[in-house]
PDB file of C-alpha atoms in Angstrom:
ATOM      1  CA  MET A 977       5.133   7.921  -3.335  1.00 95.00           C
ATOM      2  CA  VAL A 978       7.169   5.581  -1.324  1.00 95.00           C
ATOM      3  CA  PHE A 979       6.091   1.984  -1.532  1.00 95.00           C
ATOM      4  CA  TYR A 980       6.906  -1.097   1.073  1.00 94.00           C
ATOM      5  CA  PRO A 981       6.129  -4.521  -0.977  1.00 94.00           C
ATOM      6  CA  GLY A 982       4.752  -7.342   0.825  1.00 90.00           C
ATOM      7  CA  ALA A 983       6.693 -10.123   2.583  1.00 87.00           C
ATOM      8  CA  LEU A 984       9.205 -12.070   0.702  1.00 83.00           C
ATOM      9  CA  VAL A 985       7.926 -10.130  -2.498  1.00 86.00           C
ATOM     10  CA  ALA A 986      10.352  -8.833  -4.951  1.00 90.00           C
ATOM     11  CA  PRO A 987       9.936  -5.089  -5.354  1.00 89.00           C
ATOM     12  CA  ASN A 988       9.918  -5.409  -9.266  1.00 91.00           C
ATOM     13  CA  SER A 989       6.841  -7.109  -8.687  1.00 94.00           C
ATOM     14  CA  TYR A 990       4.934  -4.059  -8.448  1.00 96.00           C
ATOM     15  CA  SER A 991       6.403  -2.422 -11.697  1.00 96.00           C
ATOM     16  CA  ILE A 992       3.341  -2.948 -13.728  1.00 97.00           C
ATOM     17  CA  TRP A 993       0.899  -0.720 -11.498  1.00 98.00           C
ATOM     18  CA  ALA A 994       3.951   1.679 -10.187  1.00 98.00           C
ATOM     19  CA  LYS A 995       4.814   2.563 -14.158  1.00 98.00           C
ATOM     20  CA  LYS A 996       1.067   3.558 -14.930  1.00 98.00           C
ATOM     21  CA  VAL A 997       1.422   6.027 -11.386  1.00 98.00           C
ATOM     22  CA  ALA A 998       4.773   7.407 -12.930  1.00 98.00           C
ATOM     23  CA  GLN A 999       3.437   7.881 -15.957  1.00 98.00           C
ATOM     24  CA  ALA A1000       0.701   9.701 -15.128  1.00 98.00           C
ATOM     25  CA  GLY A1001       3.119  12.343 -13.296  1.00 97.00           C
ATOM     26  CA  TYR A1002       3.945  10.999 -10.007  1.00 97.00           C
ATOM     27  CA  THR A1003       7.592   9.863  -8.697  1.00 94.00           C
ATOM     28  CA  VAL A1004       7.366   6.326  -7.447  1.00 96.00           C
ATOM     29  CA  LYS A1005       9.946   4.897  -5.352  1.00 96.00           C
ATOM     30  CA  ILE A1006       9.746   1.212  -4.416  1.00 94.00           C
ATOM     31  CA  ALA A1007      11.944   0.144  -1.232  1.00 90.00           C
ATOM     32  CA  HIS A1008      13.913  -2.577  -1.199  1.00 81.00           C
ATOM     33  CA  PHE A1009      14.502  -4.586   2.241  1.00 73.00           C
ATOM     34  CA  PRO A1010      16.931  -7.002   3.570  1.00 68.00           C
ATOM     35  CA  LEU A1011      15.191 -10.507   2.999  1.00 71.00           C
ATOM     36  CA  ASN A1012      12.403  -8.594   1.069  1.00 70.00           C
ATOM     37  CA  MET A1013      10.780  -7.998   4.767  1.00 71.00           C
ATOM     38  CA  ALA A1014       9.755  -4.477   5.754  1.00 73.00           C
ATOM     39  CA  LEU A1015       9.574  -5.712   9.222  1.00 67.00           C
ATOM     40  CA  PHE A1016      13.346  -5.351   9.465  1.00 69.00           C
ATOM     41  CA  LYS A1017      13.804  -1.371   8.210  1.00 78.00           C
ATOM     42  CA  ILE A1018      10.400   0.206   8.452  1.00 75.00           C
ATOM     43  CA  LYS A1019      12.012   3.886   8.364  1.00 79.00           C
ATOM     44  CA  ALA A1020      13.288   3.059   5.038  1.00 81.00           C
ATOM     45  CA  ALA A1021      11.063   6.021   3.251  1.00 76.00           C
ATOM     46  CA  ASN A1022      13.262   8.279   4.971  1.00 74.00           C
ATOM     47  CA  GLN A1023      15.720   7.546   2.733  1.00 80.00           C
ATOM     48  CA  LEU A1024      13.972   7.484  -0.253  1.00 79.00           C
ATOM     49  CA  ILE A1025      12.549  11.075  -0.003  1.00 87.00           C
ATOM     50  CA  GLY A1026      14.179  14.652  -0.062  1.00 78.00           C
ATOM     51  CA  SER A1027      13.829  17.075   3.107  1.00 76.00           C
ATOM     52  CA  ASN A1028      11.437  19.232   1.282  1.00 84.00           C
ATOM     53  CA  GLU A1029       9.600  16.545  -0.867  1.00 85.00           C
ATOM     54  CA  LYS A1030       5.673  16.161   0.087  1.00 93.00           C
ATOM     55  CA  TYR A1031       5.167  12.161  -0.235  1.00 95.00           C
ATOM     56  CA  VAL A1032       2.815   9.243   0.728  1.00 97.00           C
ATOM     57  CA  VAL A1033       3.532   6.091   1.751  1.00 97.00           C
ATOM     58  CA  GLY A1034       1.931   2.837   1.279  1.00 98.00           C
ATOM     59  CA  GLY A1035       2.485  -0.787   1.193  1.00 97.00           C
ATOM     60  CA  HIS A1036       1.185  -4.356   0.100  1.00 98.00           C
ATOM     61  CA  SER A1037       0.132  -6.682   2.747  1.00 97.00           C
ATOM     62  CA  LEU A1038       2.912  -6.728   5.689  1.00 94.00           C
ATOM     63  CA  GLY A1039       4.490  -3.790   3.609  1.00 95.00           C
ATOM     64  CA  GLY A1040       1.627  -1.832   4.440  1.00 97.00           C
ATOM     65  CA  ALA A1041       1.440  -2.241   8.374  1.00 97.00           C
ATOM     66  CA  MET A1042       5.250  -1.684   8.367  1.00 95.00           C
ATOM     67  CA  ALA A1043       4.098   1.714   6.132  1.00 97.00           C
ATOM     68  CA  ALA A1044       1.717   2.653   9.042  1.00 97.00           C
ATOM     69  CA  ARG A1045       4.217   2.235  11.784  1.00 96.00           C
ATOM     70  CA  TYR A1046       6.656   4.620   9.970  1.00 95.00           C
ATOM     71  CA  ALA A1047       3.529   7.135   9.205  1.00 96.00           C
ATOM     72  CA  ASN A1048       2.950   6.748  12.805  1.00 96.00           C
ATOM     73  CA  GLN A1049       6.380   7.313  14.258  1.00 93.00           C
ATOM     74  CA  THR A1050       7.605  10.189  11.482  1.00 91.00           C
ATOM     75  CA  LYS A1051       7.463  13.753  12.294  1.00 87.00           C
ATOM     76  CA  ASN A1052       8.157  14.530   8.486  1.00 87.00           C
ATOM     77  CA  LYS A1053       5.400  16.967   7.712  1.00 89.00           C
ATOM     78  CA  ASN A1054       5.663  16.488   4.277  1.00 92.00           C
ATOM     79  CA  MET A1055       3.945  13.138   4.383  1.00 93.00           C
ATOM     80  CA  GLN A1056       0.819  13.767   3.043  1.00 95.00           C
ATOM     81  CA  GLY A1057      -1.375  10.620   3.063  1.00 97.00           C
ATOM     82  CA  ILE A1058      -0.772   6.732   3.483  1.00 98.00           C
ATOM     83  CA  PHE A1059      -2.470   3.963   0.894  1.00 98.00           C
ATOM     84  CA  PHE A1060      -3.043   0.243   1.726  1.00 99.00           C
ATOM     85  CA  LEU A1061      -3.194  -2.787  -0.689  1.00 99.00           C
ATOM     86  CA  ALA A1062      -4.695  -5.595   0.919  1.00 98.00           C
ATOM     87  CA  ALA A1063      -3.366  -4.409   4.154  1.00 98.00           C
ATOM     88  CA  TYR A1064      -4.275  -2.605   7.847  1.00 98.00           C
ATOM     89  CA  PRO A1065      -2.588  -1.052  10.648  1.00 98.00           C
ATOM     90  CA  ASP A1066      -2.064  -2.398  13.897  1.00 96.00           C
ATOM     91  CA  GLU A1067      -2.052  -0.531  17.024  1.00 96.00           C
ATOM     92  CA  LYS A1068       1.491   0.333  16.766  1.00 96.00           C
ATOM     93  CA  GLY A1069       0.795   1.818  13.149  1.00 96.00           C
ATOM     94  CA  ARG A1070      -2.557   3.452  14.304  1.00 96.00           C
ATOM     95  CA  LEU A1071      -2.916   6.494  12.644  1.00 97.00           C
ATOM     96  CA  ASP A1072      -6.718   7.747  13.625  1.00 96.00           C
ATOM     97  CA  HIS A1073      -5.026  10.656  15.419  1.00 92.00           C
ATOM     98  CA  LYS A1074      -3.275  11.700  12.099  1.00 91.00           C
ATOM     99  CA  ASP A1075      -4.282  14.489   9.651  1.00 91.00           C
ATOM    100  CA  LEU A1076      -3.565  12.341   6.428  1.00 94.00           C
ATOM    101  CA  ALA A1077      -5.543  11.312   3.656  1.00 97.00           C
ATOM    102  CA  ALA A1078      -5.617   7.485   3.433  1.00 98.00           C
ATOM    103  CA  LEU A1079      -6.453   4.719   0.838  1.00 99.00           C
ATOM    104  CA  SER A1080      -7.455   0.988   1.313  1.00 99.00           C
ATOM    105  CA  ILE A1081      -8.047  -0.997  -1.495  1.00 99.00           C
ATOM    106  CA  THR A1082      -8.879  -4.853  -0.680  1.00 99.00           C
ATOM    107  CA  ALA A1083      -9.565  -7.337  -3.662  1.00 99.00           C
ATOM    108  CA  THR A1084     -12.802  -9.789  -3.458  1.00 99.00           C
ATOM    109  CA  ARG A1085     -10.879 -13.223  -4.002  1.00 98.00           C
ATOM    110  CA  ASP A1086      -8.301 -12.704  -1.357  1.00 98.00           C
ATOM    111  CA  GLY A1087      -7.459 -15.320   0.409  1.00 98.00           C
ATOM    112  CA  VAL A1088      -4.485 -14.201   2.261  1.00 98.00           C
ATOM    113  CA  LEU A1089      -5.663 -10.994   4.031  1.00 98.00           C
ATOM    114  CA  ASN A1090      -6.853 -11.863   7.530  1.00 98.00           C
ATOM    115  CA  TRP A1091     -10.618 -10.263   7.124  1.00 98.00           C
ATOM    116  CA  LYS A1092     -11.142 -10.288  10.607  1.00 98.00           C
ATOM    117  CA  LYS A1093      -7.999  -8.219  11.381  1.00 97.00           C
ATOM    118  CA  TYR A1094      -8.668  -6.146   8.320  1.00 98.00           C
ATOM    119  CA  ARG A1095     -11.677  -4.925  10.009  1.00 97.00           C
ATOM    120  CA  GLU A1096     -10.447  -4.596  13.205  1.00 97.00           C
ATOM    121  CA  GLY A1097      -7.711  -2.606  12.001  1.00 97.00           C
ATOM    122  CA  LYS A1098     -10.171   0.287  10.266  1.00 97.00           C
ATOM    123  CA  LYS A1099     -10.399   1.644  13.906  1.00 98.00           C
ATOM    124  CA  TYR A1100      -6.564   2.972  13.535  1.00 98.00           C
ATOM    125  CA  LEU A1101      -7.541   4.461  10.168  1.00 98.00           C
ATOM    126  CA  PRO A1102      -8.006   8.034   9.640  1.00 96.00           C
ATOM    127  CA  ALA A1103     -11.900   8.538   9.889  1.00 93.00           C
ATOM    128  CA  ASN A1104     -11.654  10.287   6.029  1.00 93.00           C
ATOM    129  CA  THR A1105     -10.319   7.203   4.729  1.00 97.00           C
ATOM    130  CA  THR A1106     -11.086   6.341   1.457  1.00 97.00           C
ATOM    131  CA  TYR A1107     -12.066   2.623   0.420  1.00 98.00           C
ATOM    132  CA  ASP A1108     -12.411   0.437  -2.738  1.00 98.00           C
ATOM    133  CA  SER A1109     -12.663  -3.443  -3.253  1.00 98.00           C
ATOM    134  CA  ILE A1110     -11.562  -4.783  -6.363  1.00 99.00           C
ATOM    135  CA  ALA A1111     -14.040  -7.589  -7.834  1.00 99.00           C
ATOM    136  CA  GLY A1112     -12.519 -10.519  -8.406  1.00 99.00           C
ATOM    137  CA  GLY A1113      -8.943  -9.455  -7.628  1.00 98.00           C
ATOM    138  CA  ASN A1114      -6.743 -11.561  -5.430  1.00 98.00           C
ATOM    139  CA  HIS A1115      -3.897 -11.138  -2.897  1.00 98.00           C
ATOM    140  CA  GLY A1116      -1.482 -11.981  -5.546  1.00 97.00           C
ATOM    141  CA  GLY A1117      -2.652  -9.709  -8.178  1.00 97.00           C
ATOM    142  CA  PHE A1118      -1.514  -6.217  -6.148  1.00 98.00           C
ATOM    143  CA  GLY A1119       1.540  -7.643  -7.700  1.00 96.00           C
ATOM    144  CA  SER A1120       2.725  -9.679 -10.349  1.00 93.00           C
ATOM    145  CA  TYR A1121       4.160 -12.455  -8.652  1.00 92.00           C
ATOM    146  CA  GLY A1122       2.215 -15.406  -9.470  1.00 86.00           C
ATOM    147  CA  GLN A1123      -0.115 -17.813  -7.322  1.00 88.00           C
ATOM    148  CA  GLN A1124       0.312 -17.158  -3.100  1.00 92.00           C
ATOM    149  CA  LYS A1125      -0.274 -20.049  -0.987  1.00 94.00           C
ATOM    150  CA  GLY A1126      -3.666 -19.760   0.556  1.00 96.00           C
ATOM    151  CA  ASP A1127      -5.023 -17.448  -2.003  1.00 98.00           C
ATOM    152  CA  LYS A1128      -8.083 -17.907  -4.117  1.00 98.00           C
ATOM    153  CA  LYS A1129      -8.301 -17.688  -7.897  1.00 97.00           C
ATOM    154  CA  ALA A1130      -8.751 -14.228  -9.318  1.00 98.00           C
ATOM    155  CA  THR A1131     -11.450 -14.260 -11.607  1.00 98.00           C
ATOM    156  CA  ILE A1132     -10.275 -11.166 -13.350  1.00 98.00           C
ATOM    157  CA  SER A1133      -6.679 -10.784 -15.189  1.00 98.00           C
ATOM    158  CA  ASN A1134      -3.830  -9.708 -13.190  1.00 97.00           C
ATOM    159  CA  ALA A1135      -3.381  -6.820 -15.965  1.00 97.00           C
ATOM    160  CA  LYS A1136      -6.630  -5.966 -15.063  1.00 98.00           C
ATOM    161  CA  GLN A1137      -6.177  -5.752 -11.345  1.00 98.00           C
ATOM    162  CA  GLN A1138      -3.121  -4.112 -11.896  1.00 97.00           C
ATOM    163  CA  GLU A1139      -4.952  -1.372 -14.029  1.00 98.00           C
ATOM    164  CA  ILE A1140      -7.322  -0.881 -11.043  1.00 98.00           C
ATOM    165  CA  ILE A1141      -4.862  -0.198  -8.765  1.00 99.00           C
ATOM    166  CA  ALA A1142      -3.138   2.331 -10.765  1.00 98.00           C
ATOM    167  CA  ASP A1143      -6.423   3.864 -11.749  1.00 98.00           C
ATOM    168  CA  ASP A1144      -7.486   4.289  -7.550  1.00 99.00           C
ATOM    169  CA  LEU A1145      -4.214   5.865  -6.838  1.00 99.00           C
ATOM    170  CA  ILE A1146      -3.857   8.296  -9.584  1.00 98.00           C
ATOM    171  CA  LYS A1147      -7.721   9.299  -8.433  1.00 98.00           C
ATOM    172  CA  TRP A1148      -6.610   9.461  -5.008  1.00 98.00           C
ATOM    173  CA  LEU A1149      -2.945  11.570  -5.542  1.00 98.00           C
ATOM    174  CA  LYS A1150      -5.333  13.807  -7.564  1.00 97.00           C
ATOM    175  CA  LYS A1151      -7.648  14.342  -4.569  1.00 96.00           C
ATOM    176  CA  ILE A1152      -4.966  15.341  -2.143  1.00 93.00           C
ATOM    177  CA  GLU A1153      -2.544  17.486  -4.260  1.00 84.00           C
TER     178      GLU A1153
END
């Protein structure tokens, strides 16, 4: 698994759910970007995967949009899927023509995600995309970096949101093995 963090979010902010996914037997590689902006290095996944390694790519917020652009552009046949944490593809990251497993997780108290663009972005996802919404979770809860400007207050703990994210990812990864 290669993960693209959200804009201006430190990579270690995702370590709680990433550790649980790793403990379930999956390799998790969190990309590091100049100025913590995936926009500056969309093809970062290429440097993190082995030449014959099967993998999935995903990201949070802007990181998810850039992961979609990577997935759209890559010719690597070993990429098995893509996941989005409070994220969506734009036209440059359209994946509706790709045979990929896809997972989209949102949170009901997310005050940062542009919900209109999220709904519009669904048309760019593969038809078999799995969706989940974390009741009471918020945008910042996809990592562990505190309250984000514009976000709503979560009604569940960060630990609970991290647990749900990890569980969703593990279930999805098991389905595509």
